[in-house]
Amino acid sequence: EAGVTQSPTHLIKTRGQQATLRCSPISGHTSVYWYQQALGLGLQFLLWYDEGEERNRGNFPPRFSGRQFPNYSSELNVNALELEDSALYLCATTRLAGYEQYFGPGTRLTVT
Amino acid sequence: GENVEQHPSTLSVQEGDSAVIKCTYSDSASNYFPWYKQELGKRPQLIIDIRSNVGEKKDQRIAVTLNKTAKHFSLHITETQPEDSAVYFCAVSYLDYGGSQGNLIFGKGTKLSVKP
């Protein structure tokens, strides 16, 4: 069984630009969660998508947004990038009515 | 909203000793408590979890205990080995009646170092 995949592995952007990060779930998984892992801050919940809808969002500004596609893959968009957005962005997925979250390898976003 | 505190932030033990990491949470509705291990440069991986209808769960050298009244839970690793060195995160969530999970709220992590 293929694991959760994320692309790109690394992304370097300039302040003010937009970044798009992608997540492909394990086959049969329908929920996607996005987390930000900044240095020294642990994992902070960003967004949760289930069946194509946003179910919950964490304490992040509206310039963090995303969507989930009919094939359950997901995209995280970060607009008007700021230096403090530099972090590892992890997505995790669960199967329908499942509770174990499986993480992808992450996308390292660097904002200069 | 839910708040999770994790202690200690760093822990150094000798190989063969036990390690204990503690977490407290604030929302009494939370009912699912997983622990994740993250090795350097790798993704977090679930190592053990517990639901609120159980007070303790064990898997070989790893155990988790839960005190719902006091709203705290702990990870216990016995007979530690150098390969146990990693960052450990506790997390809290709410499972609905169908077993579907909401998002996880994580503690800030504990860096465990096991010296040979």
PDB file of C-alpha atoms in Angstrom:
ATOM      1  CA  GLU A   1       0.000   0.000   0.000  1.00  0.00           C
ATOM      2  CA  ALA A   2       1.468   3.343  -1.039  1.00  0.00           C
ATOM      3  CA  GLY A   3       1.749   5.888   1.752  1.00  0.00           C
ATOM      4  CA  VAL A   4       0.674   9.500   1.891  1.00  0.00           C
ATOM      5  CA  THR A   5       2.633  11.567  -0.612  1.00  0.00           C
ATOM      6  CA  GLN A   6       3.289  15.291  -0.737  1.00  0.00           C
ATOM      7  CA  SER A   7       4.745  17.570  -3.361  1.00  0.00           C
ATOM      8  CA  PRO A   8       6.975  19.382  -3.768  1.00  0.00           C
ATOM      9  CA  THR A   9       9.560  18.227  -1.233  1.00  0.00           C
ATOM     10  CA  HIS A  10      11.049  21.691  -0.984  1.00  0.00           C
ATOM     11  CA  LEU A  11       9.690  25.069  -2.017  1.00  0.00           C
ATOM     12  CA  ILE A  12      11.512  28.383  -1.920  1.00  0.00           C
ATOM     13  CA  LYS A  13       9.454  31.551  -2.294  1.00  0.00           C
ATOM     14  CA  THR A  14       9.892  35.267  -1.809  1.00  0.00           C
ATOM     15  CA  ARG A  15       7.895  37.320   0.664  1.00  0.00           C
ATOM     16  CA  GLY A  16       4.546  38.336  -0.834  1.00  0.00           C
ATOM     17  CA  GLN A  17       4.354  35.420  -3.270  1.00  0.00           C
ATOM     18  CA  GLN A  18       1.897  32.544  -3.181  1.00  0.00           C
ATOM     19  CA  ALA A  19       2.687  28.897  -2.462  1.00  0.00           C
ATOM     20  CA  THR A  20       0.716  25.786  -3.401  1.00  0.00           C
ATOM     21  CA  LEU A  21       1.369  22.500  -1.646  1.00  0.00           C
ATOM     22  CA  ARG A  22      -0.190  19.165  -2.569  1.00  0.00           C
ATOM     23  CA  CYS A  23      -1.142  16.020  -0.697  1.00  0.00           C
ATOM     24  CA  SER A  24      -2.249  12.639  -2.035  1.00  0.00           C
ATOM     25  CA  PRO A  25      -3.868  10.311   0.493  1.00  0.00           C
ATOM     26  CA  ILE A  26      -3.543   6.584   0.891  1.00  0.00           C
ATOM     27  CA  SER A  27      -6.062   4.776  -1.325  1.00  0.00           C
ATOM     28  CA  GLY A  28      -9.363   4.558   0.546  1.00  0.00           C
ATOM     29  CA  HIS A  29      -8.610   7.510   2.811  1.00  0.00           C
ATOM     30  CA  THR A  30     -11.122  10.326   2.610  1.00  0.00           C
ATOM     31  CA  SER A  31     -10.064  12.884   5.235  1.00  0.00           C
ATOM     32  CA  VAL A  32      -7.050  15.172   4.897  1.00  0.00           C
ATOM     33  CA  TYR A  33      -5.529  17.230   7.698  1.00  0.00           C
ATOM     34  CA  TRP A  34      -2.876  19.911   7.251  1.00  0.00           C
ATOM     35  CA  TYR A  35      -0.376  20.812   9.986  1.00  0.00           C
ATOM     36  CA  GLN A  36       2.406  23.371  10.211  1.00  0.00           C
ATOM     37  CA  GLN A  37       5.605  22.357  11.981  1.00  0.00           C
ATOM     38  CA  ALA A  38       7.696  25.430  12.628  1.00  0.00           C
ATOM     39  CA  LEU A  39      10.978  25.127  14.502  1.00  0.00           C
ATOM     40  CA  GLY A  40      10.375  24.766  18.217  1.00  0.00           C
ATOM     41  CA  LEU A  41       6.605  25.052  17.943  1.00  0.00           C
ATOM     42  CA  GLY A  42       5.537  21.452  17.479  1.00  0.00           C
ATOM     43  CA  LEU A  43       2.733  20.601  15.083  1.00  0.00           C
ATOM     44  CA  GLN A  44      -0.045  23.146  14.755  1.00  0.00           C
ATOM     45  CA  PHE A  45      -3.353  22.246  13.153  1.00  0.00           C
ATOM     46  CA  LEU A  46      -4.185  24.238  10.008  1.00  0.00           C
ATOM     47  CA  LEU A  47      -7.097  22.738   8.093  1.00  0.00           C
ATOM     48  CA  TRP A  48      -9.242  19.607   7.916  1.00  0.00           C
ATOM     49  CA  TYR A  49     -11.038  18.435   4.771  1.00  0.00           C
ATOM     50  CA  ASP A  50     -13.504  15.592   4.578  1.00  0.00           C
ATOM     51  CA  GLU A  51     -15.608  14.556   1.593  1.00  0.00           C
ATOM     52  CA  GLY A  52     -14.603  17.717  -0.244  1.00  0.00           C
ATOM     53  CA  GLU A  53     -15.634  20.101   2.503  1.00  0.00           C
ATOM     54  CA  GLU A  54     -13.659  22.131   5.031  1.00  0.00           C
ATOM     55  CA  ARG A  55     -14.625  20.723   8.464  1.00  0.00           C
ATOM     56  CA  ASN A  56     -12.443  22.833  10.706  1.00  0.00           C
ATOM     57  CA  ARG A  57      -9.569  25.282  10.643  1.00  0.00           C
ATOM     58  CA  GLY A  58      -6.956  26.185  13.206  1.00  0.00           C
ATOM     59  CA  ASN A  59      -5.916  29.584  14.447  1.00  0.00           C
ATOM     60  CA  PHE A  60      -4.335  30.778  11.199  1.00  0.00           C
ATOM     61  CA  PRO A  61      -5.169  33.838   9.053  1.00  0.00           C
ATOM     62  CA  PRO A  62      -7.443  33.527   5.988  1.00  0.00           C
ATOM     63  CA  ARG A  63      -4.456  33.686   3.630  1.00  0.00           C
ATOM     64  CA  PHE A  64      -4.044  30.005   4.496  1.00  0.00           C
ATOM     65  CA  SER A  65      -6.657  28.150   2.476  1.00  0.00           C
ATOM     66  CA  GLY A  66      -7.107  24.932   0.617  1.00  0.00           C
ATOM     67  CA  ARG A  67      -9.421  22.508  -1.017  1.00  0.00           C
ATOM     68  CA  GLN A  68     -10.046  18.820  -1.465  1.00  0.00           C
ATOM     69  CA  PHE A  69     -10.636  17.303  -4.868  1.00  0.00           C
ATOM     70  CA  PRO A  70     -13.102  14.533  -5.848  1.00  0.00           C
ATOM     71  CA  ASN A  71     -10.235  11.986  -5.711  1.00  0.00           C
ATOM     72  CA  TYR A  72      -9.642  13.086  -2.068  1.00  0.00           C
ATOM     73  CA  SER A  73      -6.273  14.681  -2.780  1.00  0.00           C
ATOM     74  CA  SER A  74      -5.821  18.129  -1.309  1.00  0.00           C
ATOM     75  CA  GLU A  75      -4.087  21.401  -1.947  1.00  0.00           C
ATOM     76  CA  LEU A  76      -2.910  23.974   0.599  1.00  0.00           C
ATOM     77  CA  ASN A  77      -2.524  27.538  -0.629  1.00  0.00           C
ATOM     78  CA  VAL A  78      -0.660  30.229   1.251  1.00  0.00           C
ATOM     79  CA  ASN A  79      -1.077  33.743  -0.094  1.00  0.00           C
ATOM     80  CA  ALA A  80       0.982  36.850   0.632  1.00  0.00           C
ATOM     81  CA  LEU A  81       3.813  34.791   2.106  1.00  0.00           C
ATOM     82  CA  GLU A  82       5.551  36.098   5.199  1.00  0.00           C
ATOM     83  CA  LEU A  83       8.960  35.122   6.558  1.00  0.00           C
ATOM     84  CA  GLU A  84       7.339  33.363   9.531  1.00  0.00           C
ATOM     85  CA  ASP A  85       5.500  31.014   7.162  1.00  0.00           C
ATOM     86  CA  SER A  86       8.792  29.176   6.710  1.00  0.00           C
ATOM     87  CA  ALA A  87       8.110  25.711   8.129  1.00  0.00           C
ATOM     88  CA  LEU A  88       7.537  22.058   7.344  1.00  0.00           C
ATOM     89  CA  TYR A  89       3.964  21.522   6.172  1.00  0.00           C
ATOM     90  CA  LEU A  90       2.649  18.046   6.875  1.00  0.00           C
ATOM     91  CA  CYS A  91      -0.551  16.498   5.702  1.00  0.00           C
ATOM     92  CA  ALA A  92      -2.147  13.472   7.307  1.00  0.00           C
ATOM     93  CA  THR A  93      -5.004  11.307   6.125  1.00  0.00           C
ATOM     94  CA  THR A  94      -7.502   8.889   7.631  1.00  0.00           C
ATOM     95  CA  ARG A  95      -9.882   6.377   6.149  1.00  0.00           C
ATOM     96  CA  LEU A  96     -13.652   6.783   6.415  1.00  0.00           C
ATOM     97  CA  ALA A  97     -14.656   6.388  10.084  1.00  0.00           C
ATOM     98  CA  GLY A  98     -11.006   5.807  10.925  1.00  0.00           C
ATOM     99  CA  TYR A  99      -9.005   7.554  13.589  1.00  0.00           C
ATOM    100  CA  GLU A 100      -5.341   6.797  12.972  1.00  0.00           C
ATOM    101  CA  GLN A 101      -3.759   9.655  11.061  1.00  0.00           C
ATOM    102  CA  TYR A 102      -1.024   8.706   8.606  1.00  0.00           C
ATOM    103  CA  PHE A 103       1.421  11.471   7.821  1.00  0.00           C
ATOM    104  CA  GLY A 104       3.091  12.379   4.587  1.00  0.00           C
ATOM    105  CA  PRO A 105       6.806  13.290   4.403  1.00  0.00           C
ATOM    106  CA  GLY A 106       6.050  17.021   4.353  1.00  0.00           C
ATOM    107  CA  THR A 107       6.896  20.015   2.195  1.00  0.00           C
ATOM    108  CA  ARG A 108       9.650  22.285   3.463  1.00  0.00           C
ATOM    109  CA  LEU A 109       8.620  25.858   2.630  1.00  0.00           C
ATOM    110  CA  THR A 110      11.278  28.550   2.867  1.00  0.00           C
ATOM    111  CA  VAL A 111      10.280  32.198   2.504  1.00  0.00           C
ATOM    112  CA  THR A 112      13.098  34.642   1.826  1.00  0.00           C
TER     113      THR A 112
ATOM    114  CA  GLY B   1     -10.353  25.545  22.471  1.00  0.00           C
ATOM    115  CA  GLU B   2      -8.307  22.547  23.509  1.00  0.00           C
ATOM    116  CA  ASN B   3      -4.880  23.168  25.021  1.00  0.00           C
ATOM    117  CA  VAL B   4      -2.246  20.441  25.436  1.00  0.00           C
ATOM    118  CA  GLU B   5       0.817  20.814  27.642  1.00  0.00           C
ATOM    119  CA  GLN B   6       3.702  18.338  27.421  1.00  0.00           C
ATOM    120  CA  HIS B   7       6.609  17.822  29.830  1.00  0.00           C
ATOM    121  CA  PRO B   8       9.530  17.584  29.852  1.00  0.00           C
ATOM    122  CA  SER B   9      10.715  19.288  26.672  1.00  0.00           C
ATOM    123  CA  THR B  10      13.971  17.311  26.753  1.00  0.00           C
ATOM    124  CA  LEU B  11      14.792  14.018  28.445  1.00  0.00           C
ATOM    125  CA  SER B  12      18.102  12.219  28.574  1.00  0.00           C
ATOM    126  CA  VAL B  13      18.339   8.650  29.901  1.00  0.00           C
ATOM    127  CA  GLN B  14      20.860   5.833  29.959  1.00  0.00           C
ATOM    128  CA  GLU B  15      20.206   2.814  27.785  1.00  0.00           C
ATOM    129  CA  GLY B  16      18.067   0.340  29.710  1.00  0.00           C
ATOM    130  CA  ASP B  17      16.441   2.976  31.924  1.00  0.00           C
ATOM    131  CA  SER B  18      12.773   3.949  31.720  1.00  0.00           C
ATOM    132  CA  ALA B  19      11.447   7.192  30.261  1.00  0.00           C
ATOM    133  CA  VAL B  20       8.176   8.907  31.147  1.00  0.00           C
ATOM    134  CA  ILE B  21       6.568  11.796  29.273  1.00  0.00           C
ATOM    135  CA  LYS B  22       3.445  13.517  30.577  1.00  0.00           C
ATOM    136  CA  CYS B  23       0.701  15.531  28.923  1.00  0.00           C
ATOM    137  CA  THR B  24      -2.257  17.439  30.272  1.00  0.00           C
ATOM    138  CA  TYR B  25      -5.273  18.645  28.314  1.00  0.00           C
ATOM    139  CA  SER B  26      -8.083  21.075  28.979  1.00  0.00           C
ATOM    140  CA  ASP B  27     -11.224  19.879  27.138  1.00  0.00           C
ATOM    141  CA  SER B  28     -13.047  17.139  29.030  1.00  0.00           C
ATOM    142  CA  ALA B  29     -14.858  16.146  25.798  1.00  0.00           C
ATOM    143  CA  SER B  30     -11.594  14.895  24.272  1.00  0.00           C
ATOM    144  CA  ASN B  31     -11.612  11.124  24.055  1.00  0.00           C
ATOM    145  CA  TYR B  32      -8.709  10.015  21.876  1.00  0.00           C
ATOM    146  CA  PHE B  33      -5.060  10.289  22.904  1.00  0.00           C
ATOM    147  CA  PRO B  34      -2.356   9.173  20.460  1.00  0.00           C
ATOM    148  CA  TRP B  35       1.411   9.389  20.773  1.00  0.00           C
ATOM    149  CA  TYR B  36       3.646  10.040  17.776  1.00  0.00           C
ATOM    150  CA  LYS B  37       7.383   9.491  17.339  1.00  0.00           C
ATOM    151  CA  GLN B  38       9.308  11.683  14.926  1.00  0.00           C
ATOM    152  CA  GLU B  39      12.879  10.787  14.078  1.00  0.00           C
ATOM    153  CA  LEU B  40      15.124  13.467  12.643  1.00  0.00           C
ATOM    154  CA  GLY B  41      14.084  14.362   9.097  1.00  0.00           C
ATOM    155  CA  LYS B  42      11.221  11.877   9.065  1.00  0.00           C
ATOM    156  CA  ARG B  43       7.453  12.026   9.290  1.00  0.00           C
ATOM    157  CA  PRO B  44       5.610  11.533  12.598  1.00  0.00           C
ATOM    158  CA  GLN B  45       4.534   7.936  13.152  1.00  0.00           C
ATOM    159  CA  LEU B  46       1.875   6.683  15.528  1.00  0.00           C
ATOM    160  CA  ILE B  47       3.392   4.455  18.200  1.00  0.00           C
ATOM    161  CA  ILE B  48       0.468   3.930  20.550  1.00  0.00           C
ATOM    162  CA  ASP B  49      -2.948   5.399  21.252  1.00  0.00           C
ATOM    163  CA  ILE B  50      -5.659   5.143  23.875  1.00  0.00           C
ATOM    164  CA  ARG B  51      -9.338   5.921  23.961  1.00  0.00           C
ATOM    165  CA  SER B  52     -11.067   7.372  26.977  1.00  0.00           C
ATOM    166  CA  ASN B  53     -12.898   4.169  27.907  1.00  0.00           C
ATOM    167  CA  VAL B  54      -9.545   2.565  28.749  1.00  0.00           C
ATOM    168  CA  GLY B  55      -7.173   3.505  31.568  1.00  0.00           C
ATOM    169  CA  GLU B  56      -4.017   1.825  30.298  1.00  0.00           C
ATOM    170  CA  LYS B  57      -2.692   0.237  27.142  1.00  0.00           C
ATOM    171  CA  LYS B  58       0.569  -1.604  26.591  1.00  0.00           C
ATOM    172  CA  ASP B  59       2.505  -2.649  23.498  1.00  0.00           C
ATOM    173  CA  GLN B  60       5.785  -4.418  24.285  1.00  0.00           C
ATOM    174  CA  ARG B  61       8.089  -1.776  25.839  1.00  0.00           C
ATOM    175  CA  ILE B  62       5.624   1.074  25.410  1.00  0.00           C
ATOM    176  CA  ALA B  63       2.618   1.869  27.559  1.00  0.00           C
ATOM    177  CA  VAL B  64       0.194   4.756  27.883  1.00  0.00           C
ATOM    178  CA  THR B  65      -1.867   5.589  30.961  1.00  0.00           C
ATOM    179  CA  LEU B  66      -4.847   7.920  31.071  1.00  0.00           C
ATOM    180  CA  ASN B  67      -6.438   9.713  34.005  1.00  0.00           C
ATOM    181  CA  LYS B  68      -9.624  11.295  32.661  1.00  0.00           C
ATOM    182  CA  THR B  69     -10.557  12.887  35.981  1.00  0.00           C
ATOM    183  CA  ALA B  70      -7.261  14.734  36.214  1.00  0.00           C
ATOM    184  CA  LYS B  71      -7.085  15.216  32.425  1.00  0.00           C
ATOM    185  CA  HIS B  72      -3.609  13.869  31.986  1.00  0.00           C
ATOM    186  CA  PHE B  73      -1.985  10.969  30.185  1.00  0.00           C
ATOM    187  CA  SER B  74       1.531   9.617  30.079  1.00  0.00           C
ATOM    188  CA  LEU B  75       3.836   7.650  27.813  1.00  0.00           C
ATOM    189  CA  HIS B  76       6.097   5.081  29.454  1.00  0.00           C
ATOM    190  CA  ILE B  77       9.026   3.508  27.630  1.00  0.00           C
ATOM    191  CA  THR B  78      10.849   0.725  29.462  1.00  0.00           C
ATOM    192  CA  GLU B  79      14.286  -0.735  28.721  1.00  0.00           C
ATOM    193  CA  THR B  80      15.141   2.187  26.456  1.00  0.00           C
ATOM    194  CA  GLN B  81      17.417   1.635  23.472  1.00  0.00           C
ATOM    195  CA  PRO B  82      19.437   4.148  21.405  1.00  0.00           C
ATOM    196  CA  GLU B  83      16.918   3.759  18.567  1.00  0.00           C
ATOM    197  CA  ASP B  84      14.247   5.187  20.865  1.00  0.00           C
ATOM    198  CA  SER B  85      16.006   8.559  20.526  1.00  0.00           C
ATOM    199  CA  ALA B  86      13.542  10.879  18.764  1.00  0.00           C
ATOM    200  CA  VAL B  87      11.000  13.607  19.421  1.00  0.00           C
ATOM    201  CA  TYR B  88       7.771  12.329  20.931  1.00  0.00           C
ATOM    202  CA  PHE B  89       4.485  14.204  20.579  1.00  0.00           C
ATOM    203  CA  CYS B  90       1.311  13.626  22.506  1.00  0.00           C
ATOM    204  CA  ALA B  91      -1.969  14.634  20.886  1.00  0.00           C
ATOM    205  CA  VAL B  92      -5.626  14.951  21.753  1.00  0.00           C
ATOM    206  CA  SER B  93      -8.741  14.631  19.645  1.00  0.00           C
ATOM    207  CA  TYR B  94     -12.410  13.874  19.724  1.00  0.00           C
ATOM    208  CA  LEU B  95     -13.895  10.780  18.100  1.00  0.00           C
ATOM    209  CA  ASP B  96     -17.568  10.905  17.264  1.00  0.00           C
ATOM    210  CA  TYR B  97     -19.916   7.962  17.683  1.00  0.00           C
ATOM    211  CA  GLY B  98     -19.033   6.647  14.248  1.00  0.00           C
ATOM    212  CA  GLY B  99     -15.367   6.610  15.202  1.00  0.00           C
ATOM    213  CA  SER B 100     -14.477   9.439  12.859  1.00  0.00           C
ATOM    214  CA  GLN B 101     -11.796  11.715  14.140  1.00  0.00           C
ATOM    215  CA  GLY B 102     -11.556  15.454  14.310  1.00  0.00           C
ATOM    216  CA  ASN B 103      -8.234  17.205  14.030  1.00  0.00           C
ATOM    217  CA  LEU B 104      -5.405  16.490  16.465  1.00  0.00           C
ATOM    218  CA  ILE B 105      -4.108  19.088  18.894  1.00  0.00           C
ATOM    219  CA  PHE B 106      -0.465  18.361  19.664  1.00  0.00           C
ATOM    220  CA  GLY B 107       1.794  19.006  22.593  1.00  0.00           C
ATOM    221  CA  LYS B 108       5.058  20.790  21.823  1.00  0.00           C
ATOM    222  CA  GLY B 109       7.113  17.606  21.892  1.00  0.00           C
ATOM    223  CA  THR B 110       9.764  15.925  24.041  1.00  0.00           C
ATOM    224  CA  LYS B 111      13.225  15.295  22.670  1.00  0.00           C
ATOM    225  CA  LEU B 112      14.341  11.956  24.102  1.00  0.00           C
ATOM    226  CA  SER B 113      18.022  11.050  24.002  1.00  0.00           C
ATOM    227  CA  VAL B 114      19.079   7.534  24.991  1.00  0.00           C
ATOM    228  CA  LYS B 115      22.782   7.282  25.752  1.00  0.00           C
ATOM    229  CA  PRO B 116      24.464   3.929  25.091  1.00  0.00           C
TER     230      PRO B 116
END
